[in-house]
mmCIF file of C-alpha atoms in Angstrom:
data_model
loop_
_atom_site.group_PDB
_atom_site.id
_atom_site.type_symbol
_atom_site.label_atom_id
_atom_site.label_comp_id
_atom_site.label_asym_id
_atom_site.label_seq_id
_atom_site.Cartn_x
_atom_site.Cartn_y
_atom_site.Cartn_z
ATOM 1 C CA UNK A 72 1.785 -10.772 -17.949
ATOM 2 C CA UNK A 73 4.195 -12.679 -15.679
ATOM 3 C CA UNK A 74 4.198 -15.068 -12.763
ATOM 4 C CA UNK A 75 3.623 -13.472 -9.349
ATOM 5 C CA UNK A 76 4.576 -14.911 -5.968
ATOM 6 C CA UNK A 77 5.065 -14.141 -2.285
ATOM 7 C CA UNK A 78 7.436 -11.231 -1.617
ATOM 8 C CA UNK A 79 7.049 -9.568 -5.014
ATOM 9 C CA UNK A 80 5.975 -5.954 -5.342
ATOM 10 C CA UNK A 81 5.080 -3.547 -8.074
ATOM 11 C CA UNK A 82 2.399 -2.470 -10.493
ATOM 12 C CA UNK A 83 1.419 -5.988 -11.574
ATOM 13 C CA UNK A 84 0.832 -6.981 -7.937
ATOM 14 C CA UNK A 85 -1.299 -3.844 -7.515
ATOM 15 C CA UNK A 86 -3.401 -4.844 -10.535
ATOM 16 C CA UNK A 87 -3.767 -8.383 -9.178
ATOM 17 C CA UNK A 88 -4.913 -7.046 -5.790
ATOM 18 C CA UNK A 89 -7.402 -4.681 -7.445
ATOM 19 C CA UNK A 90 -8.812 -7.592 -9.430
ATOM 20 C CA UNK A 91 -9.053 -9.874 -6.369
ATOM 21 C CA UNK A 92 -10.552 -7.103 -4.206
ATOM 22 C CA UNK A 93 -13.484 -6.804 -6.594
ATOM 23 C CA UNK A 94 -14.857 -9.952 -4.914
ATOM 24 C CA UNK A 95 -15.001 -9.635 -1.118
ATOM 25 C CA UNK A 96 -15.450 -13.400 -0.778
ATOM 26 C CA UNK A 97 -12.081 -13.966 -2.440
ATOM 27 C CA UNK A 98 -10.189 -11.028 -0.900
ATOM 28 C CA UNK A 99 -12.167 -9.782 2.129
ATOM 29 C CA UNK A 100 -9.308 -7.577 3.359
ATOM 30 C CA UNK A 101 -9.253 -5.772 0.003
ATOM 31 C CA UNK A 102 -5.857 -4.156 0.612
ATOM 32 C CA UNK A 103 -4.242 -2.782 -2.541
ATOM 33 C CA UNK A 104 -0.651 -2.204 -1.502
ATOM 34 C CA UNK A 105 1.461 -3.417 -4.410
ATOM 35 C CA UNK A 106 3.108 -5.986 -2.111
ATOM 36 C CA UNK A 107 2.398 -9.728 -2.523
ATOM 37 C CA UNK A 108 2.207 -10.756 1.124
ATOM 38 C CA UNK A 109 0.346 -13.486 3.014
ATOM 39 C CA UNK A 110 -3.076 -11.863 2.536
ATOM 40 C CA UNK A 111 -2.632 -11.694 -1.218
ATOM 41 C CA UNK A 112 -1.414 -15.282 -1.226
ATOM 42 C CA UNK A 113 -4.513 -16.392 0.715
ATOM 43 C CA UNK A 114 -6.763 -14.503 -1.741
ATOM 44 C CA UNK A 115 -5.056 -16.185 -4.694
ATOM 45 C CA UNK A 116 -5.639 -19.579 -3.048
ATOM 46 C CA UNK A 117 -9.341 -18.745 -2.579
ATOM 47 C CA UNK A 118 -9.515 -17.646 -6.223
ATOM 48 C CA UNK A 119 -7.834 -20.873 -7.313
ATOM 49 C CA UNK A 120 -10.253 -22.938 -5.219
ATOM 50 C CA UNK A 121 -13.231 -21.073 -6.700
ATOM 51 C CA UNK A 122 -12.104 -21.843 -10.255
ATOM 52 C CA UNK A 123 -10.844 -25.418 -9.761
ATOM 53 C CA UNK A 124 -7.154 -24.566 -9.985
ATOM 54 C CA UNK A 125 -4.557 -26.201 -7.713
ATOM 55 C CA UNK A 126 -4.314 -23.987 -4.623
ATOM 56 C CA UNK A 127 -0.631 -23.086 -4.695
ATOM 57 C CA UNK A 128 -1.034 -19.413 -3.763
ATOM 58 C CA UNK A 129 1.053 -18.072 -6.611
ATOM 59 C CA UNK A 130 0.009 -16.735 -9.994
ATOM 60 C CA UNK A 131 1.465 -19.049 -12.620
ATOM 61 C CA UNK A 132 0.396 -19.689 -16.217
ATOM 62 C CA UNK A 133 -2.907 -21.440 -15.385
ATOM 63 C CA UNK A 134 -4.059 -18.871 -12.798
ATOM 64 C CA UNK A 135 -2.894 -15.980 -14.987
ATOM 65 C CA UNK A 136 -4.832 -17.359 -17.967
ATOM 66 C CA UNK A 137 -8.019 -17.623 -15.877
ATOM 67 C CA UNK A 138 -7.613 -14.090 -14.499
ATOM 68 C CA UNK A 139 -7.012 -12.675 -17.989
ATOM 69 C CA UNK A 140 -10.037 -14.502 -19.368
ATOM 70 C CA UNK A 141 -12.226 -13.106 -16.579
ATOM 71 C CA UNK A 142 -10.883 -9.603 -17.173
ATOM 72 C CA UNK A 143 -11.678 -9.861 -20.883
ATOM 73 C CA UNK A 144 -15.232 -10.938 -20.048
ATOM 74 C CA UNK A 145 -15.824 -8.122 -17.553
ATOM 75 C CA UNK A 146 -13.944 -9.207 -14.417
ATOM 76 C CA UNK A 147 -15.332 -10.695 -11.246
ATOM 77 C CA UNK A 148 -18.386 -8.467 -11.684
ATOM 78 C CA UNK A 149 -18.617 -5.794 -9.038
ATOM 79 C CA UNK A 150 -18.748 -2.031 -8.874
ATOM 80 C CA UNK A 151 -16.906 -1.975 -5.547
ATOM 81 C CA UNK A 152 -14.230 0.718 -5.180
ATOM 82 C CA UNK A 153 -10.933 -1.174 -5.287
ATOM 83 C CA UNK A 154 -8.622 1.684 -6.286
ATOM 84 C CA UNK A 155 -6.478 3.454 -3.757
ATOM 85 C CA UNK A 156 -6.314 7.254 -3.747
ATOM 86 C CA UNK A 157 -3.904 8.850 -6.228
ATOM 87 C CA UNK A 158 -1.312 11.240 -4.803
ATOM 88 C CA UNK A 159 -1.139 14.703 -6.384
ATOM 89 C CA UNK A 160 1.204 17.605 -5.545
ATOM 90 C CA UNK A 161 3.206 16.054 -2.705
ATOM 91 C CA UNK A 162 5.348 18.619 -0.875
ATOM 92 C CA UNK A 163 7.849 18.331 1.956
ATOM 93 C CA UNK A 164 9.289 21.030 4.239
ATOM 94 C CA UNK A 165 12.094 20.037 6.611
ATOM 95 C CA UNK A 166 13.480 22.025 9.555
ATOM 96 C CA UNK A 167 16.011 21.122 12.246
ATOM 97 C CA UNK A 168 13.533 19.212 14.465
ATOM 98 C CA UNK A 169 10.410 18.809 12.324
ATOM 99 C CA UNK A 170 9.200 17.828 8.874
ATOM 100 C CA UNK A 171 5.847 18.664 7.274
ATOM 101 C CA UNK A 172 4.355 16.684 4.414
ATOM 102 C CA UNK A 173 1.350 17.934 2.450
ATOM 103 C CA UNK A 174 -0.486 16.557 -0.558
ATOM 104 C CA UNK A 175 -3.788 16.180 -2.285
ATOM 105 C CA UNK A 176 -5.507 13.021 -3.500
ATOM 106 C CA UNK A 177 -8.129 12.393 -6.160
ATOM 107 C CA UNK A 178 -10.616 11.194 -3.508
ATOM 108 C CA UNK A 179 -11.172 11.674 0.215
ATOM 109 C CA UNK A 180 -8.589 9.840 2.329
ATOM 110 C CA UNK A 181 -6.956 9.811 5.749
ATOM 111 C CA UNK A 182 -3.216 10.247 6.126
ATOM 112 C CA UNK A 183 -0.202 8.713 7.881
ATOM 113 C CA UNK A 184 3.518 9.141 7.563
ATOM 114 C CA UNK A 185 5.721 6.324 8.813
ATOM 115 C CA UNK A 186 9.285 7.413 9.594
ATOM 116 C CA UNK A 187 12.442 5.983 11.125
ATOM 117 C CA UNK A 188 16.169 6.633 11.210
ATOM 118 C CA UNK A 189 16.724 3.336 9.347
ATOM 119 C CA UNK A 190 14.877 1.402 6.622
ATOM 120 C CA UNK A 191 11.162 1.078 7.328
ATOM 121 C CA UNK A 192 9.803 -2.456 7.208
ATOM 122 C CA UNK A 193 6.215 -2.610 5.989
ATOM 123 C CA UNK A 194 3.621 -5.333 6.399
ATOM 124 C CA UNK A 195 0.391 -6.113 4.633
ATOM 125 C CA UNK A 196 -1.665 -6.365 7.825
ATOM 126 C CA UNK A 197 -4.284 -8.975 8.505
ATOM 127 C CA UNK A 198 -8.048 -9.248 8.775
ATOM 128 C CA UNK A 199 -7.966 -8.586 12.545
ATOM 129 C CA UNK A 200 -5.735 -5.508 12.437
ATOM 130 C CA UNK A 201 -6.168 -1.974 11.215
ATOM 131 C CA UNK A 202 -4.351 -3.194 8.141
ATOM 132 C CA UNK A 203 -1.322 -2.003 6.321
ATOM 133 C CA UNK A 204 1.468 -0.516 8.412
ATOM 134 C CA UNK A 205 5.084 -0.490 9.516
ATOM 135 C CA UNK A 206 6.687 -3.041 11.809
ATOM 136 C CA UNK A 207 9.349 -0.603 13.030
ATOM 137 C CA UNK A 208 9.762 3.134 13.462
ATOM 138 C CA UNK A 209 7.153 5.734 14.310
ATOM 139 C CA UNK A 210 3.896 7.024 12.865
ATOM 140 C CA UNK A 211 2.652 10.591 12.465
ATOM 141 C CA UNK A 212 -1.067 10.943 11.778
ATOM 142 C CA UNK A 213 -3.319 13.594 10.355
ATOM 143 C CA UNK A 214 -6.427 14.524 12.316
ATOM 144 C CA UNK A 215 -8.161 11.375 11.021
ATOM 145 C CA UNK A 216 -10.642 13.250 8.833
ATOM 146 C CA UNK A 217 -10.990 11.927 5.284
ATOM 147 C CA UNK A 218 -10.407 14.758 2.812
ATOM 148 C CA UNK A 219 -8.639 15.404 -0.491
ATOM 149 C CA UNK A 220 -6.036 17.751 1.037
ATOM 150 C CA UNK A 221 -3.834 16.446 3.849
ATOM 151 C CA UNK A 222 -0.952 17.664 5.972
ATOM 152 C CA UNK A 223 1.103 15.694 8.477
ATOM 153 C CA UNK A 224 3.795 17.253 10.660
ATOM 154 C CA UNK A 225 6.440 15.201 12.457
ATOM 155 C CA UNK A 226 7.782 16.888 15.613
ATOM 156 C CA UNK A 227 10.714 16.040 17.889
ATOM 157 C CA UNK A 228 13.202 15.023 15.219
ATOM 158 C CA UNK A 229 16.935 15.175 15.871
ATOM 159 C CA UNK A 230 18.895 17.900 14.023
ATOM 160 C CA UNK A 231 21.264 16.865 11.205
ATOM 161 C CA UNK A 232 19.738 13.374 11.013
ATOM 162 C CA UNK A 233 18.586 11.330 8.030
ATOM 163 C CA UNK A 234 15.151 9.706 8.276
ATOM 164 C CA UNK A 235 13.411 7.246 5.977
ATOM 165 C CA UNK A 236 9.697 7.802 5.361
ATOM 166 C CA UNK A 237 6.612 6.328 3.713
ATOM 167 C CA UNK A 238 3.414 8.326 3.105
ATOM 168 C CA UNK A 239 0.160 6.341 3.278
ATOM 169 C CA UNK A 240 -3.330 7.443 2.245
ATOM 170 C CA UNK A 241 -6.413 5.302 2.935
ATOM 171 C CA UNK A 242 -9.709 6.066 1.220
ATOM 172 C CA UNK A 243 -13.160 5.638 2.756
ATOM 173 C CA UNK A 244 -13.453 2.131 1.228
ATOM 174 C CA UNK A 245 -10.246 1.071 2.990
ATOM 175 C CA UNK A 246 -8.062 1.069 -0.133
ATOM 176 C CA UNK A 247 -4.458 1.985 0.616
ATOM 177 C CA UNK A 248 -1.951 3.895 -1.529
ATOM 178 C CA UNK A 249 1.701 4.369 -0.673
ATOM 179 C CA UNK A 250 4.046 7.167 -1.754
ATOM 180 C CA UNK A 251 7.851 7.432 -1.487
ATOM 181 C CA UNK A 252 8.612 4.011 -0.014
ATOM 182 C CA UNK A 253 11.771 4.446 2.091
ATOM 183 C CA UNK A 254 12.720 7.771 0.575
ATOM 184 C CA UNK A 255 14.791 9.958 2.897
ATOM 185 C CA UNK A 256 14.976 13.475 4.232
ATOM 186 C CA UNK A 257 17.645 15.094 6.395
ATOM 187 C CA UNK A 258 16.928 17.603 9.122
ATOM 188 C CA UNK A 259 19.007 20.783 9.194
ATOM 189 C CA UNK A 260 21.566 21.777 11.864
#
């Protein structure tokens, strides 16, 4: 419904990424993060090249019109899973030197919690990396098994300290969902 460009984030970017990820030739990384980073920009340029649109890497009126027309006619035509897992029943328990996060998702997924005592800076990843992640702070992982119920415990926290956190779930198709971007918790005394 509106122009989209590098650095933007939100639901419309998520929908754009889901649309682009339905064609692995256009968006081979297939990350659905809600953040319009360099990978999304490259996918938009490939889309524009495929449909004879100037390759500017942003979604303006001409690109948006083409995307909407393709959506109305059935999309890019693939039954590939491009939706990230949906978070359900997220809970948090905080002590003086630990925090435990637990949740369920609508499909099997692995779990990570990024945390830091300042704002967490996220990136979109690239085709040669493990993908989406944080550029600062620390990471607490689950056991790495994809399941619908996850729990991640962070140990070794300082008492009476505020931490920022981001919960990330990745499904078996590699789709990423993010919960509580830079929300905070405070450990007890």
